Amino acid sequence: MNENDAVRKATLRARAEIDLGALRANVRSLRAHASGAALMAVVKADAYGHGALACARAAVEAGAAWLGTATPQEALALRAPGAGIPADVRVMCWLWTPGGPWREAIEADLDLGVGGMWALEEVTAAARAAGRPARVHLKADTGLGRGGCAPADWAGLVAAARAAEAGGLLRVVGLWSHLACADEPGHPSIEAQLTRFREMVAYAERQGVDPEVRHIANSPAVLTLPESHFDLVRTGVAMYGVSPSPAIGAPADFGLRQVMTLTASLALVKHVPGGHGVSYGHHYVTPGTTTLGLVPLGYADGIPRHASSAGPVLVEGKLRTVSGRIAMDQFVVDLGGDEPPPGAEAVLFGPGDRGEPTVEDWAQAAGTIGYEIVTRIGSRVPRVHVNDANDANDANDVNDARA
Ligand SMILES: *Cc1c(COP(=O)(O)O)cnc(C)c1O
C-alpha cells in the first residue's frame, strides 16, 4: 500500500482536513495586527484539535517566534528530537502542578510560567539540581481570578524570585497575565486588568526585574485592543481561523480563514415513509415520505450531543439539519427525498466557500464556543494536513490526534 492509499483508507469514514496554508496566512495576519510585538502560537490541546506538531511548524514558518502550551508534557513534545522546531524558538508552558516535571523542563530549555510561591520553590530546587538557571515568567492575577499571583502576594513572589535570580538559579524573563473578558469588547474589566497589569509590572521592575517580554493579550485582545499587545501576544483560536466570539466579529473581518474542514462519507441513504421516528428517543419524526442519510460521526468523535436536531450539514450543495439525537458514532439527516449515493460527502463545517456551515455555526447550534467545537474533535477522526510548505508534491499527511 503506498502512502496515498493509506491516506485514502484512513479517511474513508471521516476526516478533518487541516489547511496549513490558511494557518500560515492567519499567523501573518495576526502578526500584522500586533506588529510591535512578537507572536506566540498557542498549540495546547493538540493545537486546539488541529495537530500540535504540524501546526507548530507551520506557525514558526510564518514567523511565530514563540510556542505556548498548557502542560509541560505538551511543551516537552515540541522539544523532542525530530519535532522539527528550531532551537531558537522559545517554548513556554504554564499549567503546573506540584512535582513538575520541572527539571526536565529546565533541561529542555522551556520557558516556565510561575504563578505562586510553591511553584517558585519547586523550580528553584530543580534548577539547583539541574545545575542551570530556569527561565521563568511570573504570572500576575490582574483580575481573571484563575491562575496567577494575587496582587496582595505579588511583593513576596517578586522578592523570592529576585533572591533566586541573585543566587543564579533562575532568570525572570517574563511578566504576564491573562484577560477575563477580552471577547466582550468594552467590558469594564478589560481596562481595569490592563491598569493592574501595568502597576504589577512597574512594581517588579522597580525591584530590579528586567524582563525580556511582558504579555497579556490573547486572540480577542490581539484583534481589538492594541494597548494590550506589549512585547508578545499569545494567539490560539484566531490562528485556527475561528473567531473568539460573535461579539468580536467573523474571521474574515480580520483577514482570517478557518483552518479545519470536517467531512464524512454517508454510510447509508434510504427511503422511509412519513411518521417514521428517527434515532434514539424519536425526537425527530419524518413529516412525510423522505430519504434519510446516515452520517458516521457522533459524540465519540466530538460532535456535540447538544447539537441534536440543530447542527447544520451540507450534502450535495444543500444545507440540512441533524434529525434527532446525535449518537455515539452516528447521526441522521433528513435529505428531503434526495438520493445521494452512499459515500457522498457530508460537510459538517469548513471555511464557508461552498456554502458549508462554519465552526461558529456548530457552536451556536450546540450552545457553546468555537474553541470547544474544534478542540473536542476526537482521536478517531484522522487529521489530514494539506498545503504543508515542506511537501513538494503536496502529498497529504495523515495523523491521528495523538500524533
Ligand atoms: C489558551 C490560552 C491563550 C490563547 O487564547 P486564545 O483566546 O485562544 O487566543 C493565551 N494565553 C493563555 C494563558 C491561555 O491559556
GROMACS .gro file of C-alpha atoms and ligand atoms in nm:
model
  418
    1MET     CA    1   0.000   0.000   0.000
    2ASN     CA    2   0.158   0.328  -0.099
    3GLU     CA    3   0.125   0.643   0.105
    4ASN     CA    4  -0.170   0.780  -0.086
    5ASP     CA    5  -0.364   0.454  -0.046
    6ALA     CA    6  -0.300   0.473   0.326
    7VAL     CA    7  -0.431   0.828   0.333
    8ARG     CA    8  -0.741   0.733   0.137
    9LYS     CA    9  -0.823   0.428   0.351
   10ALA     CA   10  -0.774   0.615   0.676
   11THR     CA   11  -1.005   0.891   0.566
   12LEU     CA   12  -1.289   0.690   0.412
   13ARG     CA   13  -1.527   0.735   0.705
   14ALA     CA   14  -1.447   1.088   0.807
   15ARG     CA   15  -1.161   1.333   0.807
   16ALA     CA   16  -1.058   1.667   0.949
   17GLU     CA   17  -0.863   1.844   0.678
   18ILE     CA   18  -0.617   2.094   0.823
   19ASP     CA   19  -0.518   2.369   0.581
   20LEU     CA   20  -0.168   2.464   0.689
   21GLY     CA   21  -0.156   2.731   0.419
   22ALA     CA   22  -0.453   2.902   0.585
   23LEU     CA   23  -0.282   2.867   0.923
   24ARG     CA   24   0.036   3.031   0.792
   25ALA     CA   25  -0.167   3.314   0.637
   26ASN     CA   26  -0.357   3.361   0.965
   27VAL     CA   27  -0.030   3.388   1.157
   28ARG     CA   28   0.089   3.654   0.913
   29SER     CA   29  -0.240   3.845   0.955
   30LEU     CA   30  -0.215   3.830   1.332
   31ARG     CA   31   0.145   3.948   1.321
   32ALA     CA   32   0.025   4.246   1.117
   33HIS     CA   33  -0.246   4.317   1.379
   34ALA     CA   34   0.021   4.319   1.651
   35SER     CA   35   0.314   4.450   1.452
   36GLY     CA   36   0.505   4.585   1.752
   37ALA     CA   37   0.504   4.254   1.936
   38ALA     CA   38   0.638   3.903   1.888
   39LEU     CA   39   0.381   3.626   1.838
   40MET     CA   40   0.336   3.314   2.048
   41ALA     CA   41   0.143   3.041   1.864
   42VAL     CA   42  -0.062   2.864   2.130
   43VAL     CA   43  -0.067   2.495   2.039
   44LYS     CA   44  -0.202   2.343   2.361
   45ALA     CA   45  -0.460   2.063   2.346
   46ASP     CA   46  -0.308   1.926   2.024
   47ALA     CA   47  -0.328   2.271   1.866
   48TYR     CA   48  -0.698   2.302   1.953
   49GLY     CA   49  -0.751   1.965   1.783
   50HIS     CA   50  -0.556   2.054   1.466
   51GLY     CA   51  -0.236   1.853   1.535
   52ALA     CA   52   0.028   2.018   1.751
   53LEU     CA   53   0.349   1.943   1.566
   54ALA     CA   54   0.228   2.023   1.215
   55CYS     CA   55   0.064   2.345   1.334
   56ALA     CA   56   0.364   2.448   1.544
   57ARG     CA   57   0.596   2.404   1.248
   58ALA     CA   58   0.364   2.596   1.015
   59ALA     CA   59   0.326   2.880   1.266
   60VAL     CA   60   0.703   2.904   1.302
   61GLU     CA   61   0.740   2.913   0.923
   62ALA     CA   62   0.501   3.209   0.921
   63GLY     CA   63   0.702   3.397   1.179
   64ALA     CA   64   0.589   3.283   1.523
   65ALA     CA   65   0.897   3.323   1.746
   66TRP     CA   66   0.726   3.158   2.043
   67LEU     CA   67   0.513   2.848   2.102
   68GLY     CA   68   0.285   2.812   2.403
   69THR     CA   69   0.122   2.514   2.569
   70ALA     CA   70  -0.070   2.450   2.889
   71THR     CA   71   0.106   2.139   3.021
   72PRO     CA   72   0.480   2.071   3.043
   73GLN     CA   73   0.424   1.740   2.861
   74GLU     CA   74   0.285   1.928   2.562
   75ALA     CA   75   0.584   2.161   2.564
   76LEU     CA   76   0.839   1.881   2.602
   77ALA     CA   77   0.691   1.712   2.294
   78LEU     CA   78   0.776   2.024   2.092
   79ARG     CA   79   1.140   1.993   2.203
   80ALA     CA   80   1.163   1.619   2.129
   81PRO     CA   81   1.417   1.504   1.871
   82GLY     CA   82   1.255   1.504   1.529
   83ALA     CA   83   0.982   1.752   1.623
   84GLY     CA   84   1.131   1.991   1.372
   85ILE     CA   85   1.107   2.304   1.584
   86PRO     CA   86   1.420   2.524   1.557
   87ALA     CA   87   1.609   2.555   1.886
   88ASP     CA   88   1.584   2.935   1.885
   89VAL     CA   89   1.203   2.921   1.904
   90ARG     CA   90   1.105   2.983   2.267
   91VAL     CA   91   0.860   2.725   2.406
   92MET     CA   92   0.655   2.822   2.711
   93CYS     CA   93   0.412   2.625   2.928
   94TRP     CA   94   0.209   2.746   3.223
   95LEU     CA   95  -0.008   2.477   3.381
   96TRP     CA   96   0.200   2.325   3.659
   97THR     CA   97   0.111   2.101   3.950
   98PRO     CA   98   0.338   2.001   4.236
   99GLY     CA   99   0.605   1.756   4.119
  100GLY     CA  100   0.670   1.925   3.787
  101PRO     CA  101   0.843   1.784   3.581
  102TRP     CA  102   1.050   2.099   3.645
  103ARG     CA  103   1.394   1.953   3.592
  104GLU     CA  104   1.311   1.800   3.252
  105ALA     CA  105   1.158   2.132   3.154
  106ILE     CA  106   1.469   2.328   3.255
  107GLU     CA  107   1.696   2.082   3.074
  108ALA     CA  108   1.476   2.110   2.763
  109ASP     CA  109   1.520   2.489   2.772
  110LEU     CA  110   1.149   2.559   2.823
  111ASP     CA  111   1.013   2.890   2.950
  112LEU     CA  112   0.814   2.831   3.266
  113GLY     CA  113   0.507   3.019   3.382
  114VAL     CA  114   0.513   3.056   3.760
  115GLY     CA  115   0.214   3.199   3.945
  116GLY     CA  116   0.271   3.110   4.309
  117MET     CA  117   0.524   3.054   4.583
  118TRP     CA  118   0.505   2.673   4.584
  119ALA     CA  119   0.595   2.671   4.214
  120LEU     CA  120   0.881   2.916   4.263
  121GLU     CA  121   1.022   2.695   4.538
  122GLU     CA  122   0.999   2.382   4.321
  123VAL     CA  123   1.152   2.549   4.017
  124THR     CA  124   1.439   2.685   4.225
  125ALA     CA  125   1.515   2.343   4.372
  126ALA     CA  126   1.503   2.185   4.026
  127ALA     CA  127   1.738   2.448   3.883
  128ARG     CA  128   1.985   2.378   4.162
  129ALA     CA  129   1.967   2.005   4.085
  130ALA     CA  130   1.998   2.063   3.711
  131GLY     CA  131   2.291   2.299   3.755
  132ARG     CA  132   2.143   2.556   3.521
  133PRO     CA  133   1.912   2.854   3.570
  134ALA     CA  134   1.542   2.830   3.485
  135ARG     CA  135   1.373   3.080   3.252
  136VAL     CA  136   1.070   3.198   3.449
  137HIS     CA  137   0.768   3.414   3.359
  138LEU     CA  138   0.599   3.545   3.675
  139LYS     CA  139   0.222   3.543   3.634
  140ALA     CA  140   0.008   3.813   3.789
  141ASP     CA  141  -0.363   3.763   3.853
  142THR     CA  142  -0.478   4.106   3.738
  143GLY     CA  143  -0.843   4.014   3.776
  144LEU     CA  144  -0.917   3.687   3.595
  145GLY     CA  145  -0.948   3.509   3.927
  146ARG     CA  146  -0.799   3.187   3.793
  147GLY     CA  147  -0.422   3.118   3.783
  148GLY     CA  148  -0.153   3.365   3.880
  149CYS     CA  149  -0.035   3.555   4.183
  150ALA     CA  150  -0.288   3.776   4.362
  151PRO     CA  151  -0.182   4.142   4.395
  152ALA     CA  152  -0.154   4.104   4.773
  153ASP     CA  153   0.106   3.826   4.730
  154TRP     CA  154   0.298   3.987   4.444
  155ALA     CA  155   0.565   4.159   4.655
  156GLY     CA  156   0.652   3.829   4.823
  157LEU     CA  157   0.673   3.639   4.495
  158VAL     CA  158   0.883   3.910   4.330
  159ALA     CA  159   1.118   3.922   4.629
  160ALA     CA  160   1.164   3.545   4.627
  161ALA     CA  161   1.225   3.547   4.253
  162ARG     CA  162   1.484   3.825   4.287
  163ALA     CA  163   1.663   3.629   4.558
  164ALA     CA  164   1.671   3.318   4.337
  165GLU     CA  165   1.795   3.534   4.050
  166ALA     CA  166   2.075   3.668   4.269
  167GLY     CA  167   2.166   3.307   4.350
  168GLY     CA  168   2.192   3.225   3.979
  169LEU     CA  169   1.904   2.976   3.994
  170LEU     CA  170   1.667   3.149   3.758
  171ARG     CA  171   1.610   3.446   3.536
  172VAL     CA  172   1.278   3.628   3.531
  173VAL     CA  173   1.243   3.661   3.155
  174GLY     CA  174   0.872   3.740   3.151
  175LEU     CA  175   0.595   3.918   3.339
  176TRP     CA  176   0.250   3.818   3.227
  177SER     CA  177  -0.120   3.787   3.292
  178HIS     CA  178  -0.441   3.672   3.124
  179LEU     CA  179  -0.764   3.860   3.047
  180ALA     CA  180  -1.111   3.757   3.165
  181CYS     CA  181  -1.342   3.934   2.920
  182ALA     CA  182  -1.139   4.029   2.613
  183ASP     CA  183  -1.403   3.861   2.397
  184GLU     CA  184  -1.658   4.121   2.515
  185PRO     CA  185  -1.521   4.447   2.371
  186GLY     CA  186  -1.577   4.739   2.608
  187HIS     CA  187  -1.620   4.523   2.917
  188PRO     CA  188  -1.501   4.738   3.210
  189SER     CA  189  -1.280   4.459   3.348
  190ILE     CA  190  -1.051   4.495   3.045
  191GLU     CA  191  -0.923   4.843   3.130
  192ALA     CA  192  -0.909   4.750   3.500
  193GLN     CA  193  -0.691   4.450   3.421
  194LEU     CA  194  -0.459   4.647   3.194
  195THR     CA  195  -0.416   4.913   3.463
  196ARG     CA  196  -0.345   4.649   3.728
  197PHE     CA  197  -0.100   4.476   3.492
  198ARG     CA  198   0.095   4.798   3.432
  199GLU     CA  199   0.114   4.852   3.809
  200MET     CA  200   0.232   4.499   3.885
  201VAL     CA  201   0.491   4.513   3.603
  202ALA     CA  202   0.614   4.852   3.725
  203TYR     CA  203   0.646   4.721   4.081
  204ALA     CA  204   0.852   4.418   3.969
  205GLU     CA  205   1.073   4.639   3.754
  206ARG     CA  206   1.136   4.872   4.048
  207GLN     CA  207   1.254   4.565   4.240
  208GLY     CA  208   1.510   4.501   3.967
  209VAL     CA  209   1.326   4.254   3.744
  210ASP     CA  210   1.433   4.314   3.385
  211PRO     CA  211   1.204   4.100   3.168
  212GLU     CA  212   1.258   4.020   2.802
  213VAL     CA  213   0.881   4.018   2.747
  214ARG     CA  214   0.564   4.146   2.911
  215HIS     CA  215   0.248   3.979   2.780
  216ILE     CA  216  -0.126   3.967   2.843
  217ALA     CA  217  -0.304   3.958   2.503
  218ASN     CA  218  -0.495   3.653   2.379
  219SER     CA  219  -0.671   3.631   2.039
  220PRO     CA  220  -0.958   3.871   2.110
  221ALA     CA  221  -0.717   4.126   2.259
  222VAL     CA  222  -0.486   4.098   1.959
  223LEU     CA  223  -0.779   4.175   1.731
  224THR     CA  224  -0.939   4.458   1.928
  225LEU     CA  225  -0.704   4.604   2.191
  226PRO     CA  226  -0.373   4.741   2.058
  227GLU     CA  227  -0.282   4.877   2.403
  228SER     CA  228  -0.271   4.518   2.532
  229HIS     CA  229  -0.004   4.395   2.292
  230PHE     CA  230   0.309   4.488   2.495
  231ASP     CA  231   0.610   4.278   2.378
  232LEU     CA  232   0.441   3.948   2.298
  233VAL     CA  233   0.091   3.829   2.208
  234ARG     CA  234  -0.038   3.477   2.271
  235THR     CA  235  -0.275   3.370   1.993
  236GLY     CA  236  -0.468   3.047   1.986
  237VAL     CA  237  -0.816   3.035   1.839
  238ALA     CA  238  -0.770   3.315   1.583
  239MET     CA  239  -0.468   3.136   1.437
  240TYR     CA  240  -0.702   2.846   1.357
  241GLY     CA  241  -0.933   3.090   1.178
  242VAL     CA  242  -1.209   3.073   1.437
  243SER     CA  243  -1.345   3.392   1.592
  244PRO     CA  244  -1.310   3.424   1.971
  245SER     CA  245  -1.676   3.531   1.993
  246PRO     CA  246  -1.954   3.663   1.770
  247ALA     CA  247  -1.915   3.999   1.950
  248ILE     CA  248  -1.562   4.027   1.810
  249GLY     CA  249  -1.674   3.958   1.452
  250ALA     CA  250  -1.633   3.696   1.183
  251PRO     CA  251  -1.290   3.555   1.094
  252ALA     CA  252  -1.300   3.723   0.752
  253ASP     CA  253  -1.337   4.065   0.920
  254PHE     CA  254  -0.978   4.021   1.038
  255GLY     CA  255  -0.831   3.852   0.732
  256LEU     CA  256  -0.855   3.508   0.892
  257ARG     CA  257  -0.964   3.181   0.732
  258GLN     CA  258  -1.092   2.872   0.911
  259VAL     CA  259  -0.823   2.602   0.908
  260MET     CA  260  -1.025   2.286   0.983
  261THR     CA  261  -1.279   2.129   0.745
  262LEU     CA  262  -1.470   1.832   0.887
  263THR     CA  263  -1.632   1.593   0.642
  264ALA     CA  264  -1.774   1.241   0.647
  265SER     CA  265  -1.891   0.991   0.387
  266LEU     CA  266  -2.259   0.897   0.405
  267ALA     CA  267  -2.282   0.541   0.532
  268LEU     CA  268  -2.638   0.481   0.410
  269VAL     CA  269  -2.918   0.655   0.221
  270LYS     CA  270  -3.268   0.507   0.245
  271HIS     CA  271  -3.632   0.582   0.176
  272VAL     CA  272  -3.874   0.594   0.469
  273PRO     CA  273  -4.244   0.674   0.498
  274GLY     CA  274  -4.390   0.974   0.679
  275GLY     CA  275  -4.435   0.946   1.053
  276HIS     CA  276  -4.112   0.748   1.098
  277GLY     CA  277  -3.923   0.814   1.421
  278VAL     CA  278  -3.552   0.885   1.379
  279SER     CA  279  -3.270   0.796   1.618
  280TYR     CA  280  -3.278   0.742   1.995
  281GLY     CA  281  -3.587   0.881   2.165
  282HIS     CA  282  -3.760   0.951   1.832
  283HIS     CA  283  -3.710   1.324   1.883
  284TYR     CA  284  -3.747   1.365   1.508
  285VAL     CA  285  -4.038   1.217   1.317
  286THR     CA  286  -4.039   1.238   0.936
  287PRO     CA  287  -4.304   1.486   0.822
  288GLY     CA  288  -4.374   1.281   0.507
  289THR     CA  289  -4.213   1.032   0.272
  290THR     CA  290  -3.846   1.118   0.255
  291THR     CA  291  -3.489   0.993   0.244
  292LEU     CA  292  -3.253   0.970   0.539
  293GLY     CA  293  -2.875   0.993   0.521
  294LEU     CA  294  -2.657   0.831   0.787
  295VAL     CA  295  -2.351   1.038   0.886
  296PRO     CA  296  -2.088   0.817   1.055
  297LEU     CA  297  -1.975   1.066   1.321
  298GLY     CA  298  -2.104   1.103   1.676
  299TYR     CA  299  -2.024   1.235   2.016
  300ALA     CA  300  -1.732   0.992   2.048
  301ASP     CA  301  -1.583   1.195   1.764
  302GLY     CA  302  -1.656   1.522   1.942
  303ILE     CA  303  -1.980   1.605   1.762
  304PRO     CA  304  -2.171   1.771   2.047
  305ARG     CA  305  -2.486   1.585   2.152
  306HIS     CA  306  -2.626   1.926   2.245
  307ALA     CA  307  -2.647   1.994   1.870
  308SER     CA  308  -2.906   1.716   1.829
  309SER     CA  309  -3.187   1.836   1.597
  310ALA     CA  310  -2.986   2.153   1.536
  311GLY     CA  311  -2.638   2.101   1.383
  312PRO     CA  312  -2.608   2.204   1.017
  313VAL     CA  313  -2.461   1.978   0.745
  314LEU     CA  314  -2.404   2.039   0.374
  315VAL     CA  315  -2.491   1.742   0.150
  316GLU     CA  316  -2.472   1.775  -0.230
  317GLY     CA  317  -2.482   2.152  -0.210
  318LYS     CA  318  -2.787   2.168   0.019
  319LEU     CA  319  -2.791   2.269   0.384
  320ARG     CA  320  -2.951   2.003   0.603
  321THR     CA  321  -3.003   1.976   0.976
  322VAL     CA  322  -2.926   1.691   1.213
  323SER     CA  323  -3.252   1.497   1.252
  324GLY     CA  324  -3.299   1.382   1.609
  325ARG     CA  325  -3.035   1.267   1.853
  326ILE     CA  326  -2.665   1.262   1.783
  327ALA     CA  327  -2.548   0.918   1.899
  328MET     CA  328  -2.201   0.799   1.999
  329ASP     CA  329  -2.088   0.714   1.646
  330GLN     CA  330  -2.352   0.840   1.406
  331PHE     CA  331  -2.637   1.073   1.336
  332VAL     CA  332  -2.905   1.110   1.068
  333VAL     CA  333  -3.002   1.392   0.836
  334ASP     CA  334  -3.334   1.415   0.654
  335LEU     CA  335  -3.240   1.453   0.287
  336GLY     CA  336  -3.591   1.551   0.177
  337GLY     CA  337  -3.617   1.285  -0.094
  338ASP     CA  338  -3.272   1.345  -0.245
  339GLU     CA  339  -3.077   1.029  -0.317
  340PRO     CA  340  -2.706   1.092  -0.295
  341PRO     CA  341  -2.507   0.771  -0.332
  342PRO     CA  342  -2.362   0.606  -0.022
  343GLY     CA  343  -2.019   0.760   0.026
  344ALA     CA  344  -2.138   1.106  -0.079
  345GLU     CA  345  -1.968   1.379   0.116
  346ALA     CA  346  -2.134   1.541   0.417
  347VAL     CA  347  -1.960   1.864   0.519
  348LEU     CA  348  -2.012   1.948   0.885
  349PHE     CA  349  -1.801   2.261   0.874
  350GLY     CA  350  -1.539   2.437   0.670
  351PRO     CA  351  -1.431   2.791   0.581
  352GLY     CA  352  -1.766   2.853   0.411
  353ASP     CA  353  -1.660   2.886   0.045
  354ARG     CA  354  -1.905   2.620  -0.074
  355GLY     CA  355  -2.189   2.739   0.145
  356GLU     CA  356  -2.097   2.486   0.410
  357PRO     CA  357  -2.153   2.563   0.779
  358THR     CA  358  -1.865   2.700   0.986
  359VAL     CA  359  -1.731   2.610   1.327
  360GLU     CA  360  -1.922   2.909   1.464
  361ASP     CA  361  -2.249   2.769   1.323
  362TRP     CA  362  -2.190   2.447   1.518
  363ALA     CA  363  -2.100   2.645   1.829
  364GLN     CA  364  -2.433   2.828   1.803
  365ALA     CA  365  -2.622   2.502   1.742
  366ALA     CA  366  -2.464   2.341   2.049
  367GLY     CA  367  -2.477   2.647   2.277
  368THR     CA  368  -2.100   2.666   2.310
  369ILE     CA  369  -1.797   2.843   2.164
  370GLY     CA  370  -1.595   2.764   1.854
  371TYR     CA  371  -1.294   2.678   2.071
  372GLU     CA  372  -1.478   2.377   2.211
  373ILE     CA  373  -1.606   2.253   1.875
  374VAL     CA  374  -1.261   2.215   1.717
  375THR     CA  375  -1.074   2.113   2.032
  376ARG     CA  376  -1.306   1.823   2.106
  377ILE     CA  377  -1.291   1.656   1.763
  378GLY     CA  378  -1.186   1.309   1.871
  379SER     CA  379  -0.880   1.099   1.808
  380ARG     CA  380  -1.081   0.860   1.588
  381VAL     CA  381  -1.102   1.130   1.320
  382PRO     CA  382  -0.781   1.141   1.115
  383ARG     CA  383  -0.625   1.482   1.067
  384VAL     CA  384  -0.520   1.529   0.706
  385HIS     CA  385  -0.269   1.812   0.682
  386VAL     CA  386  -0.268   1.984   0.344
  387ASN     CA  387  -0.068   2.274   0.199
  388ASP     CA  388   0.233   2.186   0.409
  389ALA     CA  389   0.508   2.419   0.287
  390ASN     CA  390   0.758   2.133   0.320
  391ASP     CA  391   0.569   1.888   0.099
  392ALA     CA  392   0.694   1.950  -0.253
  393ASN     CA  393   0.425   1.726  -0.405
  394ASP     CA  394   0.158   1.824  -0.151
  395ALA     CA  395   0.112   1.457  -0.061
  396ASN     CA  396  -0.124   1.481   0.231
  397ASP     CA  397  -0.009   1.352   0.559
  398VAL     CA  398  -0.248   1.167   0.789
  399ASN     CA  399  -0.205   1.188   1.162
  400ASP     CA  400  -0.434   1.081   1.432
  401ALA     CA  401  -0.492   1.329   1.711
  402ARG     CA  402  -0.221   1.178   1.929
  403ALA     CA  403   0.049   1.227   1.664
  404LIG     C1  404  -0.528   2.928   2.575
  404LIG     C2  405  -0.452   3.048   2.619
  404LIG     C3  406  -0.425   3.152   2.528
  404LIG     C4  407  -0.481   3.158   2.389
  404LIG     O1  408  -0.612   3.207   2.393
  404LIG     P1  409  -0.694   3.236   2.259
  404LIG     O2  410  -0.814   3.309   2.304
  404LIG     O3  411  -0.724   3.103   2.200
  404LIG     O4  412  -0.604   3.317   2.173
  404LIG     C5  413  -0.344   3.256   2.572
  404LIG     N1  414  -0.296   3.257   2.697
  404LIG     C6  415  -0.323   3.161   2.787
  404LIG     C7  416  -0.267   3.169   2.924
  404LIG     C8  417  -0.403   3.054   2.751
  404LIG     O5  418  -0.429   2.958   2.841
   0.00000   0.00000   0.00000
